CSV table of N, CA and C in Angstrom, one decimal:
chain,number,residue,atom,x,y,z
A,115,MET,N,81.8,79.0,104.5
A,115,MET,CA,82.5,80.0,105.2
A,115,MET,C,84.0,79.8,105.0
A,116,THR,N,84.7,80.8,104.7
A,116,THR,CA,86.2,80.7,104.5
A,116,THR,C,86.9,81.0,105.8
A,117,ASP,N,87.9,80.1,106.1
A,117,ASP,CA,88.7,80.4,107.3
A,117,ASP,C,89.9,81.3,106.9
A,118,LEU,N,89.8,82.5,107.4
A,118,LEU,CA,90.9,83.5,107.0
A,118,LEU,C,92.1,83.4,107.9
A,119,THR,N,92.1,82.5,108.8
A,119,THR,CA,93.3,82.3,109.7
A,119,THR,C,94.6,82.0,108.9
A,120,PHE,N,94.5,81.2,107.9
A,120,PHE,CA,95.7,80.8,107.1
A,120,PHE,C,95.6,81.3,105.7
A,121,ASN,N,94.9,82.3,105.5
A,121,ASN,CA,94.8,82.9,104.1
A,121,ASN,C,95.9,84.0,104.0
A,122,PHE,N,97.0,83.6,103.4
A,122,PHE,CA,98.1,84.4,103.3
A,122,PHE,C,98.1,85.2,102.0
A,123,ALA,N,98.6,86.4,102.0
A,123,ALA,CA,98.7,87.3,100.8
A,123,ALA,C,99.8,86.8,99.9
A,124,ASP,N,99.7,87.1,98.7
A,124,ASP,CA,100.7,86.9,97.7
A,124,ASP,C,102.0,87.6,98.1
A,125,PRO,N,103.2,87.0,97.9
A,125,PRO,CA,104.4,87.7,98.4
A,125,PRO,C,104.6,89.1,97.8
A,126,ALA,N,104.2,89.3,96.6
A,126,ALA,CA,104.3,90.7,96.0
A,126,ALA,C,103.3,91.7,96.7
A,127,GLU,N,102.1,91.2,97.0
A,127,GLU,CA,101.2,92.0,97.8
A,127,GLU,C,101.7,92.3,99.2
A,128,SER,N,102.3,91.3,99.8
A,128,SER,CA,102.8,91.5,101.2
A,128,SER,C,104.0,92.5,101.1
A,129,THR,N,104.8,92.4,100.1
A,129,THR,CA,105.9,93.3,100.0
A,129,THR,C,105.5,94.7,99.8
A,130,ALA,N,104.5,94.9,99.0
A,130,ALA,CA,103.9,96.3,98.7
A,130,ALA,C,103.3,96.9,100.0
A,131,TYR,N,102.5,96.0,100.7
A,131,TYR,CA,101.9,96.5,101.9
A,131,TYR,C,102.9,96.8,103.0
A,132,LEU,N,103.9,95.9,103.2
A,132,LEU,CA,104.9,96.1,104.3
A,132,LEU,C,105.8,97.3,104.0
A,133,THR,N,106.1,97.5,102.7
A,133,THR,CA,106.9,98.6,102.3
A,133,THR,C,106.2,99.9,102.7
A,134,ALA,N,104.9,100.0,102.3
A,134,ALA,CA,104.1,101.1,102.7
A,134,ALA,C,104.0,101.3,104.2
A,135,LYS,N,103.8,100.3,104.9
A,135,LYS,CA,103.7,100.4,106.4
A,135,LYS,C,105.0,101.0,107.0
A,136,LEU,N,106.2,100.5,106.5
A,136,LEU,CA,107.4,101.0,107.0
A,136,LEU,C,107.7,102.5,106.6
A,137,ALA,N,107.0,102.9,105.5
A,137,ALA,CA,107.1,104.4,105.1
A,137,ALA,C,106.3,105.3,106.0
A,138,TYR,N,105.3,104.7,106.7
A,138,TYR,CA,104.4,105.5,107.5
A,138,TYR,C,104.7,105.5,109.0
A,139,TYR,N,105.3,104.5,109.5
A,139,TYR,CA,105.5,104.3,110.9
A,139,TYR,C,107.0,104.1,111.3
A,140,ILE,N,107.4,104.5,112.5
A,140,ILE,CA,108.7,104.2,113.1
A,140,ILE,C,108.5,103.7,114.5
A,141,ASP,N,109.3,102.8,114.9
A,141,ASP,CA,109.2,102.3,116.3
A,141,ASP,C,110.1,103.1,117.2
A,142,ALA,N,109.9,102.9,118.5
A,142,ALA,CA,110.7,103.7,119.5
A,142,ALA,C,112.2,103.4,119.4
A,143,TRP,N,112.5,102.1,119.2
A,143,TRP,CA,114.0,101.8,119.1
A,143,TRP,C,114.6,102.5,117.9
A,144,ASP,N,114.0,102.5,116.7
A,144,ASP,CA,114.6,103.2,115.6
A,144,ASP,C,114.7,104.7,115.8
A,145,LEU,N,113.7,105.3,116.4
A,145,LEU,CA,113.7,106.7,116.7
A,145,LEU,C,114.8,107.0,117.7
A,146,ALA,N,114.9,106.2,118.8
A,146,ALA,CA,115.9,106.4,119.8
A,146,ALA,C,117.3,106.3,119.2
A,147,GLU,N,117.5,105.4,118.3
A,147,GLU,CA,118.8,105.2,117.6
A,147,GLU,C,119.2,106.5,116.8
A,148,SER,N,118.2,107.0,116.2
A,148,SER,CA,118.4,108.3,115.4
A,148,SER,C,118.8,109.4,116.4
A,149,CYS,N,118.0,109.5,117.5
A,149,CYS,CA,118.3,110.6,118.5
A,149,CYS,C,119.7,110.4,119.1
A,150,GLN,N,120.0,109.1,119.4
A,150,GLN,CA,121.3,108.8,120.1
A,150,GLN,C,122.4,109.2,119.2
A,151,ARG,N,122.3,109.0,117.9
A,151,ARG,CA,123.4,109.4,116.9
A,151,ARG,C,123.3,110.9,116.6
A,152,ASN,N,122.3,111.6,117.2
A,152,ASN,CA,122.2,113.0,117.0
A,152,ASN,C,122.1,113.4,115.5
A,153,THR,N,121.4,112.6,114.8
A,153,THR,CA,121.3,112.9,113.4
A,153,THR,C,120.2,113.9,113.1
A,154,ALA,N,120.2,114.5,112.0
A,154,ALA,CA,119.2,115.5,111.6
A,154,ALA,C,118.2,114.8,110.7
A,155,GLU,N,118.0,113.5,110.9
A,155,GLU,CA,117.1,112.8,110.0
A,155,GLU,C,115.7,113.2,110.2
A,156,CYS,N,115.3,113.6,111.4
A,156,CYS,CA,113.9,113.9,111.6
A,156,CYS,C,113.8,114.9,112.7
A,157,ILE,N,112.6,115.5,112.7
A,157,ILE,CA,112.2,116.4,113.8
A,157,ILE,C,111.0,115.8,114.5
A,158,VAL,N,111.1,115.6,115.8
A,158,VAL,CA,110.1,114.9,116.5
A,158,VAL,C,109.1,115.9,117.0
A,159,LEU,N,107.8,115.7,116.7
A,159,LEU,CA,106.8,116.6,117.2
A,159,LEU,C,105.8,115.9,118.2
A,160,ASP,N,105.8,116.5,119.4
A,160,ASP,CA,104.8,116.0,120.4
A,160,ASP,C,103.5,116.8,120.1
A,161,VAL,N,102.5,116.1,119.7
A,161,VAL,CA,101.3,116.8,119.2
A,161,VAL,C,100.2,116.9,120.3
A,162,ARG,N,100.6,116.6,121.6
A,162,ARG,CA,99.7,116.7,122.7
A,162,ARG,C,99.7,118.1,123.2
A,163,SER,N,98.8,118.4,124.2
A,163,SER,CA,98.7,119.7,124.7
A,163,SER,C,100.0,120.1,125.4
A,164,ALA,N,100.2,121.4,125.6
A,164,ALA,CA,101.4,122.0,126.3
A,164,ALA,C,101.5,121.4,127.7
A,165,GLU,N,100.3,121.2,128.4
A,165,GLU,CA,100.3,120.7,129.7
A,165,GLU,C,100.9,119.3,129.8
A,166,HIS,N,100.4,118.4,128.9
A,166,HIS,CA,100.9,117.1,128.9
A,166,HIS,C,102.4,117.0,128.5
A,167,TYR,N,102.8,117.9,127.5
A,167,TYR,CA,104.2,118.0,127.1
A,167,TYR,C,105.1,118.3,128.3
A,168,ARG,N,104.7,119.3,129.1
A,168,ARG,CA,105.4,119.7,130.3
A,168,ARG,C,105.6,118.6,131.3
A,169,LEU,N,104.6,117.7,131.4
A,169,LEU,CA,104.7,116.6,132.3
A,169,LEU,C,105.7,115.5,131.9
A,170,GLY,N,106.1,115.5,130.7
A,170,GLY,CA,107.0,114.5,130.2
A,170,GLY,C,107.0,114.3,128.7
A,171,HIS,N,108.1,114.4,128.0
A,171,HIS,CA,108.2,114.2,126.6
A,171,HIS,C,109.6,113.7,126.2
A,172,ILE,N,109.7,113.3,124.9
A,172,ILE,CA,110.9,112.8,124.4
A,172,ILE,C,111.9,113.9,124.3
A,173,PRO,N,113.1,113.7,124.7
A,173,PRO,CA,114.2,114.7,124.6
A,173,PRO,C,114.3,115.2,123.2
A,174,GLY,N,114.3,116.5,123.0
A,174,GLY,CA,114.4,117.1,121.7
A,174,GLY,C,113.1,117.3,121.0
A,175,ALA,N,112.0,116.7,121.5
A,175,ALA,CA,110.7,116.8,120.8
A,175,ALA,C,110.2,118.2,121.0
A,176,ILE,N,109.6,118.7,119.9
A,176,ILE,CA,109.0,120.1,119.9
A,176,ILE,C,107.5,119.9,120.1
A,177,ASN,N,107.0,120.7,121.0
A,177,ASN,CA,105.5,120.7,121.3
A,177,ASN,C,104.8,121.5,120.2
A,178,PHE,N,104.0,120.8,119.4
A,178,PHE,CA,103.2,121.4,118.4
A,178,PHE,C,101.8,120.6,118.4
A,179,PRO,N,100.9,121.0,119.3
A,179,PRO,CA,99.6,120.3,119.4
A,179,PRO,C,98.9,120.3,118.1
A,180,HIS,N,98.4,119.1,117.8
A,180,HIS,CA,97.7,118.9,116.5
A,180,HIS,C,96.5,119.8,116.3
A,181,ARG,N,95.9,120.2,117.4
A,181,ARG,CA,94.8,121.2,117.4
A,181,ARG,C,95.2,122.6,116.9
A,182,GLU,N,96.5,122.9,117.0
A,182,GLU,CA,97.0,124.2,116.6
A,182,GLU,C,97.6,124.2,115.2
A,183,MET,N,97.5,123.0,114.5
A,183,MET,CA,98.1,122.9,113.2
A,183,MET,C,97.1,123.5,112.2
A,184,THR,N,97.5,124.6,111.6
A,184,THR,CA,96.7,125.2,110.5
A,184,THR,C,97.6,125.6,109.4
A,185,ALA,N,97.1,126.0,108.3
A,185,ALA,CA,98.0,126.4,107.2
A,185,ALA,C,99.0,127.5,107.6
A,186,LEU,N,98.6,128.4,108.4
A,186,LEU,CA,99.4,129.5,108.9
A,186,LEU,C,100.5,128.9,109.8
A,187,THR,N,100.2,128.1,110.8
A,187,THR,CA,101.2,127.6,111.7
A,187,THR,C,102.1,126.5,111.0
A,188,LEU,N,101.6,125.7,110.1
A,188,LEU,CA,102.4,124.8,109.4
A,188,LEU,C,103.4,125.4,108.5
A,189,ALA,N,103.1,126.6,108.0
A,189,ALA,CA,103.9,127.4,107.1
A,189,ALA,C,105.3,127.7,107.7
A,190,GLN,N,105.3,127.6,109.1
A,190,GLN,CA,106.6,128.0,109.8
A,190,GLN,C,107.6,126.8,109.8
A,191,LEU,N,107.1,125.6,109.3
A,191,LEU,CA,108.0,124.4,109.3
A,191,LEU,C,108.7,124.3,108.0
A,192,SER,N,109.8,123.7,108.0
A,192,SER,CA,110.6,123.4,106.8
A,192,SER,C,110.0,122.2,106.0
A,193,LYS,N,109.8,122.3,104.8
A,193,LYS,CA,109.3,121.2,104.0
A,193,LYS,C,110.5,120.3,103.6
A,194,GLN,N,111.7,120.7,103.9
A,194,GLN,CA,112.9,119.9,103.6
A,194,GLN,C,113.1,118.8,104.7
A,195,ALA,N,112.5,119.0,105.8
A,195,ALA,CA,112.8,118.1,107.0
A,195,ALA,C,111.8,116.9,106.9
A,196,ASN,N,112.2,115.9,107.7
A,196,ASN,CA,111.3,114.7,107.9
A,196,ASN,C,110.8,114.9,109.3
A,197,TYR,N,109.5,114.6,109.5
A,197,TYR,CA,108.9,114.7,110.8
A,197,TYR,C,108.4,113.4,111.4
A,198,VAL,N,108.4,113.3,112.7
A,198,VAL,CA,107.8,112.1,113.4
A,198,VAL,C,106.8,112.7,114.4
A,199,THR,N,105.6,112.3,114.4
A,199,THR,CA,104.6,112.7,115.3
A,199,THR,C,104.3,111.6,116.4
A,200,TYR,N,104.0,112.1,117.6
A,200,TYR,CA,103.6,111.1,118.6
A,200,TYR,C,102.6,111.8,119.6
A,201,CYS,N,101.8,111.0,120.2
A,201,CYS,CA,100.9,111.4,121.3
A,201,CYS,C,101.1,110.4,122.4
A,202,ASP,N,100.0,110.2,123.2
A,202,ASP,CA,100.2,109.3,124.4
A,202,ASP,C,100.4,107.9,124.1
A,203,GLY,N,99.7,107.3,123.1
A,203,GLY,CA,99.8,105.9,122.8
A,203,GLY,C,98.7,105.4,121.8
A,204,ILE,N,98.5,104.1,121.8
A,204,ILE,CA,97.6,103.5,120.9
A,204,ILE,C,96.2,103.9,121.1
A,205,GLY,N,95.8,104.4,122.3
A,205,GLY,CA,94.5,104.8,122.6
A,205,GLY,C,94.2,106.2,122.2
A,206,CYS,N,95.1,106.9,121.6
A,206,CYS,CA,95.0,108.3,121.3
A,206,CYS,C,95.3,108.4,119.8
A,207,ASN,N,94.5,109.2,119.1
A,207,ASN,CA,94.7,109.4,117.7
A,207,ASN,C,95.2,110.8,117.3
A,208,GLY,N,95.7,111.5,118.3
A,208,GLY,CA,96.3,112.8,118.1
A,208,GLY,C,97.5,112.8,117.1
A,209,SER,N,98.3,111.7,117.2
A,209,SER,CA,99.5,111.6,116.4
A,209,SER,C,99.0,111.4,114.9
A,210,THR,N,98.0,110.6,114.7
A,210,THR,CA,97.4,110.4,113.4
A,210,THR,C,96.9,111.7,112.8
A,211,LYS,N,96.2,112.4,113.7
A,211,LYS,CA,95.6,113.7,113.2
A,211,LYS,C,96.7,114.7,112.8
A,212,GLY,N,97.8,114.7,113.7
A,212,GLY,CA,98.9,115.6,113.3
A,212,GLY,C,99.6,115.2,112.1
A,213,ALA,N,99.9,113.9,111.9
A,213,ALA,CA,100.5,113.4,110.8
A,213,ALA,C,99.7,113.6,109.5
A,214,PHE,N,98.4,113.5,109.6
A,214,PHE,CA,97.5,113.7,108.5
A,214,PHE,C,97.6,115.2,108.1
A,215,LYS,N,97.5,116.1,109.0
A,215,LYS,CA,97.6,117.5,108.7
A,215,LYS,C,98.9,117.9,108.0
A,216,LEU,N,100.0,117.3,108.5
A,216,LEU,CA,101.3,117.5,107.9
A,216,LEU,C,101.4,117.0,106.5
A,217,ALA,N,101.0,115.7,106.3
A,217,ALA,CA,101.0,115.1,105.0
A,217,ALA,C,100.1,115.9,104.0
A,218,GLN,N,99.0,116.3,104.5
A,218,GLN,CA,98.0,117.0,103.6
A,218,GLN,C,98.7,118.4,103.2
A,219,ALA,N,99.5,118.9,104.0
A,219,ALA,CA,100.2,120.2,103.7
A,219,ALA,C,101.5,120.0,102.9
A,220,GLY,N,101.8,118.7,102.6
A,220,GLY,CA,103.0,118.5,101.8
A,220,GLY,C,104.3,118.1,102.5
A,221,PHE,N,104.2,117.8,103.8
A,221,PHE,CA,105.4,117.4,104.6
A,221,PHE,C,105.6,115.9,104.6
A,222,LYS,N,106.8,115.5,104.7
A,222,LYS,CA,107.2,114.1,104.9
A,222,LYS,C,107.0,113.7,106.4
A,223,VAL,N,106.2,112.7,106.7
A,223,VAL,CA,105.9,112.4,108.1
A,223,VAL,C,105.7,111.0,108.4
A,224,LYS,N,106.1,110.5,109.6
A,224,LYS,CA,105.8,109.2,110.1
A,224,LYS,C,105.2,109.3,111.5
A,225,GLU,N,104.5,108.3,111.9
A,225,GLU,CA,104.0,108.2,113.3
A,225,GLU,C,104.9,107.3,114.1
A,226,LEU,N,105.1,107.7,115.4
A,226,LEU,CA,105.8,106.8,116.3
A,226,LEU,C,104.8,105.7,116.8
A,227,ILE,N,105.1,104.5,116.5
A,227,ILE,CA,104.2,103.4,116.9
A,227,ILE,C,104.1,103.4,118.5
A,228,GLY,N,102.9,103.4,119.0
A,228,GLY,CA,102.7,103.3,120.4
A,228,GLY,C,102.9,104.6,121.2
A,229,GLY,N,103.3,105.6,120.5
A,229,GLY,CA,103.5,106.9,121.1
A,229,GLY,C,104.4,106.9,122.4
A,230,LEU,N,104.1,107.8,123.3
A,230,LEU,CA,104.9,107.9,124.5
A,230,LEU,C,104.8,106.7,125.4
A,231,ASP,N,103.7,106.0,125.3
A,231,ASP,CA,103.5,104.7,126.1
A,231,ASP,C,104.6,103.7,125.7
A,232,PHE,N,104.7,103.5,124.5
A,232,PHE,CA,105.7,102.5,124.0
A,232,PHE,C,107.2,103.0,124.2
A,233,TRP,N,107.3,104.3,124.1
A,233,TRP,CA,108.6,104.9,124.4
A,233,TRP,C,109.1,104.6,125.8
A,234,ARG,N,108.1,104.9,126.7
A,234,ARG,CA,108.4,104.6,128.1
A,234,ARG,C,108.6,103.1,128.4
A,235,ARG,N,107.7,102.3,127.8
A,235,ARG,CA,107.8,100.8,127.9
A,235,ARG,C,109.2,100.3,127.6
A,236,ASP,N,109.8,100.9,126.6
A,236,ASP,CA,111.1,100.4,126.1
A,236,ASP,C,112.3,101.1,126.8
A,237,SER,N,111.9,101.9,127.9
A,237,SER,CA,112.9,102.5,128.8
A,237,SER,C,113.8,103.6,128.2
A,238,HIS,N,113.2,104.3,127.2
A,238,HIS,CA,113.9,105.4,126.6
A,238,HIS,C,113.7,106.6,127.5
A,239,PRO,N,114.7,107.6,127.5
A,239,PRO,CA,114.6,108.8,128.4
A,239,PRO,C,113.4,109.7,128.1
A,240,ILE,N,112.9,110.3,129.2
A,240,ILE,CA,111.8,111.2,129.1
A,240,ILE,C,112.2,112.4,130.0
A,241,ILE,N,111.9,113.6,129.5
A,241,ILE,CA,112.3,114.8,130.3
A,241,ILE,C,111.0,115.6,130.6
A,242,GLU,N,111.0,116.4,131.6
A,242,GLU,CA,109.9,117.2,132.0
A,242,GLU,C,110.3,118.7,131.6
A,243,GLY,N,109.2,119.5,131.5
A,243,GLY,CA,109.5,120.9,131.3
A,243,GLY,C,108.9,121.4,130.0
A,244,SER,N,109.0,122.7,129.7
A,244,SER,CA,108.5,123.3,128.5
A,244,SER,C,109.4,123.4,127.4
A,245,GLU,N,110.7,123.0,127.6
A,245,GLU,CA,111.7,123.2,126.5
A,245,GLU,C,112.0,121.8,125.9
A,246,PRO,N,112.3,121.7,124.6
A,246,PRO,CA,112.7,120.5,124.0
A,246,PRO,C,113.9,119.8,124.6
A,247,ASP,N,114.9,120.6,125.1
A,247,ASP,CA,116.1,120.1,125.6
A,247,ASP,C,116.9,119.3,124.5
A,248,THR,N,117.9,118.6,124.8
A,248,THR,CA,118.6,117.8,123.9
A,248,THR,C,118.7,116.3,124.4
A,249,TRP,N,119.1,115.5,123.5
A,249,TRP,CA,119.2,114.1,123.9
A,249,TRP,C,120.3,113.9,124.9
A,250,PRO,N,120.0,113.3,126.1
A,250,PRO,CA,121.0,113.2,127.1
A,250,PRO,C,122.2,112.3,126.6
A,251,LEU,N,123.4,113.0,126.8
A,251,LEU,CA,124.6,112.3,126.3
A,251,LEU,C,124.9,111.0,127.1
A,252,ALA,N,124.5,111.0,128.3
A,252,ALA,CA,124.7,109.8,129.2
A,252,ALA,C,123.6,108.8,129.1
A,253,ALA,N,122.7,109.0,128.2
A,253,ALA,CA,121.6,108.1,128.1
A,253,ALA,C,122.1,106.6,127.9
A,254,GLU,N,121.5,105.7,128.6
A,254,GLU,CA,121.8,104.3,128.4
A,254,GLU,C,121.3,103.8,127.0
A,255,THR,N,122.1,103.0,126.4
A,255,THR,CA,121.7,102.4,125.2
A,255,THR,C,120.7,101.3,125.5
A,256,VAL,N,119.5,101.3,124.9
A,256,VAL,CA,118.5,100.3,125.1
A,256,VAL,C,118.5,99.5,123.9
A,257,GLN,N,118.6,98.2,124.1
A,257,GLN,CA,118.6,97.3,122.9
A,257,GLN,C,117.2,96.8,122.6
A,258,CYS,N,116.9,96.7,121.3
A,258,CYS,CA,115.6,96.3,120.8
A,258,CYS,C,115.5,94.8,121.1
A,259,GLY,N,114.4,94.3,121.4
A,259,GLY,CA,114.2,92.9,121.7
A,259,GLY,C,113.8,92.1,120.5
A,260,CYS,N,113.9,92.7,119.3
A,260,CYS,CA,113.5,92.0,118.1
A,260,CYS,C,114.7,91.7,117.2
């Protein structure tokens, strides 16, 4: 039996894998930094139901439930933009389903690691209501622990 505990990948394989991983995922701190700078780098899509969105979402996030993503509804989005999808957290695969549908339709997309759970955990702002709103100008800067 082989002990896989200390079976490390070749550096070139690790580089390829980790490069790909960074292309598919973004963490809460990096996304918050982008929002704080008010850059147009990405459009944040909350892929949960409208009810859950109203109860709390990332400022500026647009509610676009993954269950409503079809060729017709996706055609309303710009293929020039970059998108970040999120749902409740690691126990929910709505973000993955939304990102899959976007990618399959030819959009550039990443998933927010840990979804709204990790966003909250890291003390980033959350707003309630049916409108995306904007990033709060007085939002405290939260430093990444890594």
